[in-house]
Amino acid sequence: MPKTLIENHTSLEEENKKKKKRFIWFWLILIILAGIAGGTFFYYHRAEHTSKSQVVSGDFLPKKKDARDMTDAELGKYAQKAVDDSKFELEINPSSIINYDTQSGYIGIKNPKTNAYPINVTFFTQNRKKIYSSGAIEPGQEVTNGKLTEKIQRGKYEIRARFDIYDNKTREKRGQQFAIVNMIVQ
């Protein structure tokens, strides 16, 4: 008996579904095989190259070439220079005499040649009011006279002197020291 149009259409649909399934399976298997082949090639190719070459990671100290051991005298000289460069000697007269009318007078500050760093000295009253700043004083320089930046009345004062110590190359502040000065304004 001949197939009807509906039956014929149904069998064509089933046949198309089977073809689609075969097509999908074919490409899926092909992709899996290609992945296996590529992975195998990569694995063996990588293993072949890594076994023949040396891998160096990190940065290692090279072998000794031009270096030599320092003598005891050289070590001592080097250590002494480091100590000399790090020391700082304060030199300020413990008393200062200022003229009331001119607000200037004797201020005895020295930056000895033995110091390695320039300094700036600032005077403060007991209530932390800034009354004097020396400006840069290089090693081997001194300030004998100065003028106060703020007027103060006659009398005796205990002044706090702050020594700001600066790097002689970068000009950046390295530290500070303090001293007390007895100031007489007359």
Short mmCIF file of C-alpha atoms in Angstrom, two decimals:
data_model
loop_
_atom_site.label_atom_id
_atom_site.label_comp_id
_atom_site.label_asym_id
_atom_site.label_seq_id
_atom_site.Cartn_x
_atom_site.Cartn_y
_atom_site.Cartn_z
CA MET A 1 0.00 0.00 0.00
CA PRO A 2 1.33 3.37 -0.94
CA LYS A 3 2.24 5.87 1.81
CA THR A 4 0.03 8.81 2.33
CA LEU A 5 1.30 12.33 2.16
CA ILE A 6 1.26 12.71 5.96
CA GLU A 7 3.11 9.45 6.52
CA ASN A 8 5.62 10.43 3.86
CA HIS A 9 6.17 13.80 5.56
CA THR A 10 6.61 12.15 8.99
CA SER A 11 9.21 9.72 7.70
CA LEU A 12 11.12 12.61 6.07
CA GLU A 13 11.13 14.48 9.39
CA GLU A 14 12.46 11.43 11.21
CA GLU A 15 15.11 10.94 8.58
CA ASN A 16 16.15 14.63 8.85
CA LYS A 17 16.38 14.32 12.68
CA LYS A 18 18.59 11.24 12.29
CA LYS A 19 20.82 13.11 9.83
CA LYS A 20 21.11 16.07 12.23
CA LYS A 21 22.04 13.74 15.11
CA ARG A 22 24.68 11.98 12.95
CA PHE A 23 25.99 15.38 11.84
CA ILE A 24 26.28 16.62 15.46
CA TRP A 25 27.90 13.38 16.61
CA PHE A 26 30.33 13.50 13.69
CA TRP A 27 31.50 17.05 14.57
CA LEU A 28 31.58 16.32 18.31
CA ILE A 29 33.78 13.26 17.77
CA LEU A 30 35.95 15.21 15.32
CA ILE A 31 36.45 18.04 17.87
CA ILE A 32 37.29 15.57 20.64
CA LEU A 33 39.82 13.79 18.42
CA ALA A 34 41.37 17.10 17.38
CA GLY A 35 41.67 18.12 21.05
CA ILE A 36 43.32 14.82 21.96
CA ALA A 37 45.72 15.10 19.01
CA GLY A 38 46.57 18.73 19.87
CA GLY A 39 47.05 17.93 23.54
CA THR A 40 49.30 14.99 22.75
CA PHE A 41 51.36 17.09 20.33
CA PHE A 42 51.66 19.93 22.88
CA TYR A 43 52.62 17.54 25.69
CA TYR A 44 55.34 15.76 23.72
CA HIS A 45 56.56 18.90 22.01
CA ARG A 46 56.87 20.72 25.38
CA ALA A 47 58.49 17.76 27.10
CA GLU A 48 60.99 17.47 24.25
CA HIS A 49 62.07 21.12 24.55
CA THR A 50 62.19 21.34 28.33
CA SER A 51 64.36 18.28 28.66
CA LYS A 52 66.97 19.73 26.27
CA SER A 53 67.10 23.30 27.63
CA GLN A 54 67.91 24.67 31.07
CA VAL A 55 65.39 26.95 32.71
CA VAL A 56 66.85 29.66 34.95
CA SER A 57 64.49 31.54 37.21
CA GLY A 58 65.54 34.39 39.42
CA ASP A 59 68.64 36.57 39.46
CA PHE A 60 71.74 35.03 41.00
CA LEU A 61 74.95 36.62 42.27
CA PRO A 62 77.65 36.31 39.62
CA LYS A 63 81.00 34.72 40.39
CA LYS A 64 83.70 36.79 42.05
CA LYS A 65 85.68 38.79 39.49
CA ASP A 66 87.38 42.03 40.59
CA ALA A 67 86.61 42.18 44.33
CA ARG A 68 89.28 41.87 46.99
CA ASP A 69 89.27 41.79 50.77
CA MET A 70 89.85 45.14 52.50
CA THR A 71 92.87 45.44 54.78
CA ASP A 72 92.36 46.14 58.48
CA ALA A 73 93.61 49.71 57.95
CA GLU A 74 91.12 50.27 55.10
CA LEU A 75 88.27 48.84 57.18
CA GLY A 76 89.20 51.10 60.10
CA LYS A 77 89.37 54.18 57.85
CA TYR A 78 85.99 53.32 56.30
CA ALA A 79 84.39 52.76 59.73
CA GLN A 80 85.84 56.04 61.05
CA LYS A 81 84.48 57.97 58.05
CA ALA A 82 81.01 56.49 58.67
CA VAL A 83 81.21 57.56 62.34
CA ASP A 84 82.47 61.04 61.42
CA ASP A 85 79.70 61.50 58.86
CA SER A 86 77.04 60.52 61.37
CA LYS A 87 78.15 62.67 64.30
CA PHE A 88 76.91 66.17 64.97
CA GLU A 89 78.42 68.61 67.44
CA LEU A 90 76.32 71.44 68.90
CA GLU A 91 78.09 74.74 69.50
CA ILE A 92 76.02 77.61 70.87
CA ASN A 93 76.83 80.22 73.46
CA PRO A 94 74.63 79.57 76.52
CA SER A 95 73.87 83.29 76.88
CA SER A 96 72.84 85.93 74.40
CA ILE A 97 72.59 89.70 74.80
CA ILE A 98 70.06 91.64 72.70
CA ASN A 99 69.58 95.42 72.43
CA TYR A 100 65.95 96.31 73.12
CA ASP A 101 65.87 99.27 70.71
CA THR A 102 67.30 97.40 67.69
CA GLN A 103 66.19 93.91 68.72
CA SER A 104 69.63 92.69 67.58
CA GLY A 105 72.78 91.61 69.33
CA TYR A 106 75.16 88.79 70.13
CA ILE A 107 74.03 85.31 69.15
CA GLY A 108 76.86 82.79 69.28
CA ILE A 109 76.21 79.80 67.00
CA LYS A 110 78.92 77.71 65.31
CA ASN A 111 78.73 74.82 62.89
CA PRO A 112 82.21 73.29 63.30
CA LYS A 113 84.17 72.00 60.30
CA THR A 114 84.02 68.54 61.88
CA ASN A 115 80.25 68.43 61.26
CA ALA A 116 79.20 66.92 57.95
CA TYR A 117 75.85 68.71 57.67
CA PRO A 118 74.51 72.26 57.29
CA ILE A 119 72.14 73.51 59.98
CA ASN A 120 69.45 76.11 60.63
CA VAL A 121 68.93 77.36 64.19
CA THR A 122 65.57 78.70 65.36
CA PHE A 123 64.88 80.37 68.74
CA PHE A 124 61.53 79.94 70.50
CA THR A 125 60.17 81.59 73.65
CA GLN A 126 58.64 79.59 76.48
CA ASN A 127 55.19 79.98 74.88
CA ARG A 128 56.62 78.56 71.59
CA LYS A 129 56.70 81.86 69.75
CA LYS A 130 59.37 81.91 67.03
CA ILE A 131 61.66 84.92 67.53
CA TYR A 132 64.77 84.14 65.43
CA SER A 133 65.96 81.98 62.53
CA SER A 134 69.59 81.84 61.47
CA GLY A 135 69.20 80.58 57.90
CA ALA A 136 71.59 77.97 56.53
CA ILE A 137 74.90 77.64 58.37
CA GLU A 138 77.36 75.39 56.51
CA PRO A 139 80.11 73.43 58.31
CA GLY A 140 82.91 75.86 59.22
CA GLN A 141 80.58 78.89 59.47
CA GLU A 142 79.27 80.85 62.47
CA VAL A 143 76.70 83.47 63.44
CA THR A 144 77.86 86.09 65.92
CA ASN A 145 75.17 88.75 65.54
CA GLY A 146 71.53 88.47 64.66
CA LYS A 147 68.24 90.36 64.67
CA LEU A 148 65.08 88.98 66.27
CA THR A 149 62.07 88.54 63.98
CA GLU A 150 59.61 89.36 66.80
CA LYS A 151 59.96 92.19 69.29
CA ILE A 152 60.31 91.10 72.89
CA GLN A 153 60.39 93.22 76.05
CA ARG A 154 63.36 93.88 78.31
CA GLY A 155 64.21 91.09 80.68
CA LYS A 156 65.78 87.68 81.04
CA TYR A 157 64.42 84.78 79.01
CA GLU A 158 65.08 81.09 78.80
CA ILE A 159 65.02 80.48 75.04
CA ARG A 160 64.75 77.09 73.35
CA ALA A 161 67.13 76.76 70.39
CA ARG A 162 66.23 74.13 67.79
CA PHE A 163 69.02 72.93 65.50
CA ASP A 164 67.60 71.53 62.25
CA ILE A 165 70.16 69.31 60.56
CA TYR A 166 70.05 68.92 56.76
CA ASP A 167 71.60 66.51 54.29
CA ASN A 168 74.42 68.32 52.49
CA LYS A 169 73.55 66.77 49.10
CA THR A 170 69.75 66.47 48.96
CA ARG A 171 69.10 69.45 51.30
CA GLU A 172 66.40 67.41 53.05
CA LYS A 173 65.99 67.58 56.82
CA ARG A 174 67.74 64.69 58.59
CA GLY A 175 67.04 65.47 62.22
CA GLN A 176 67.12 68.04 64.99
CA GLN A 177 68.69 68.79 68.35
CA PHE A 178 67.70 71.24 71.09
CA ALA A 179 69.58 73.52 73.49
CA ILE A 180 68.59 76.15 76.04
CA VAL A 181 69.95 79.71 75.76
CA ASN A 182 69.67 82.41 78.41
CA MET A 183 68.76 85.62 76.56
CA ILE A 184 69.01 89.05 78.11
CA VAL A 185 67.15 91.90 76.40
CA GLN A 186 68.46 95.30 77.66
#
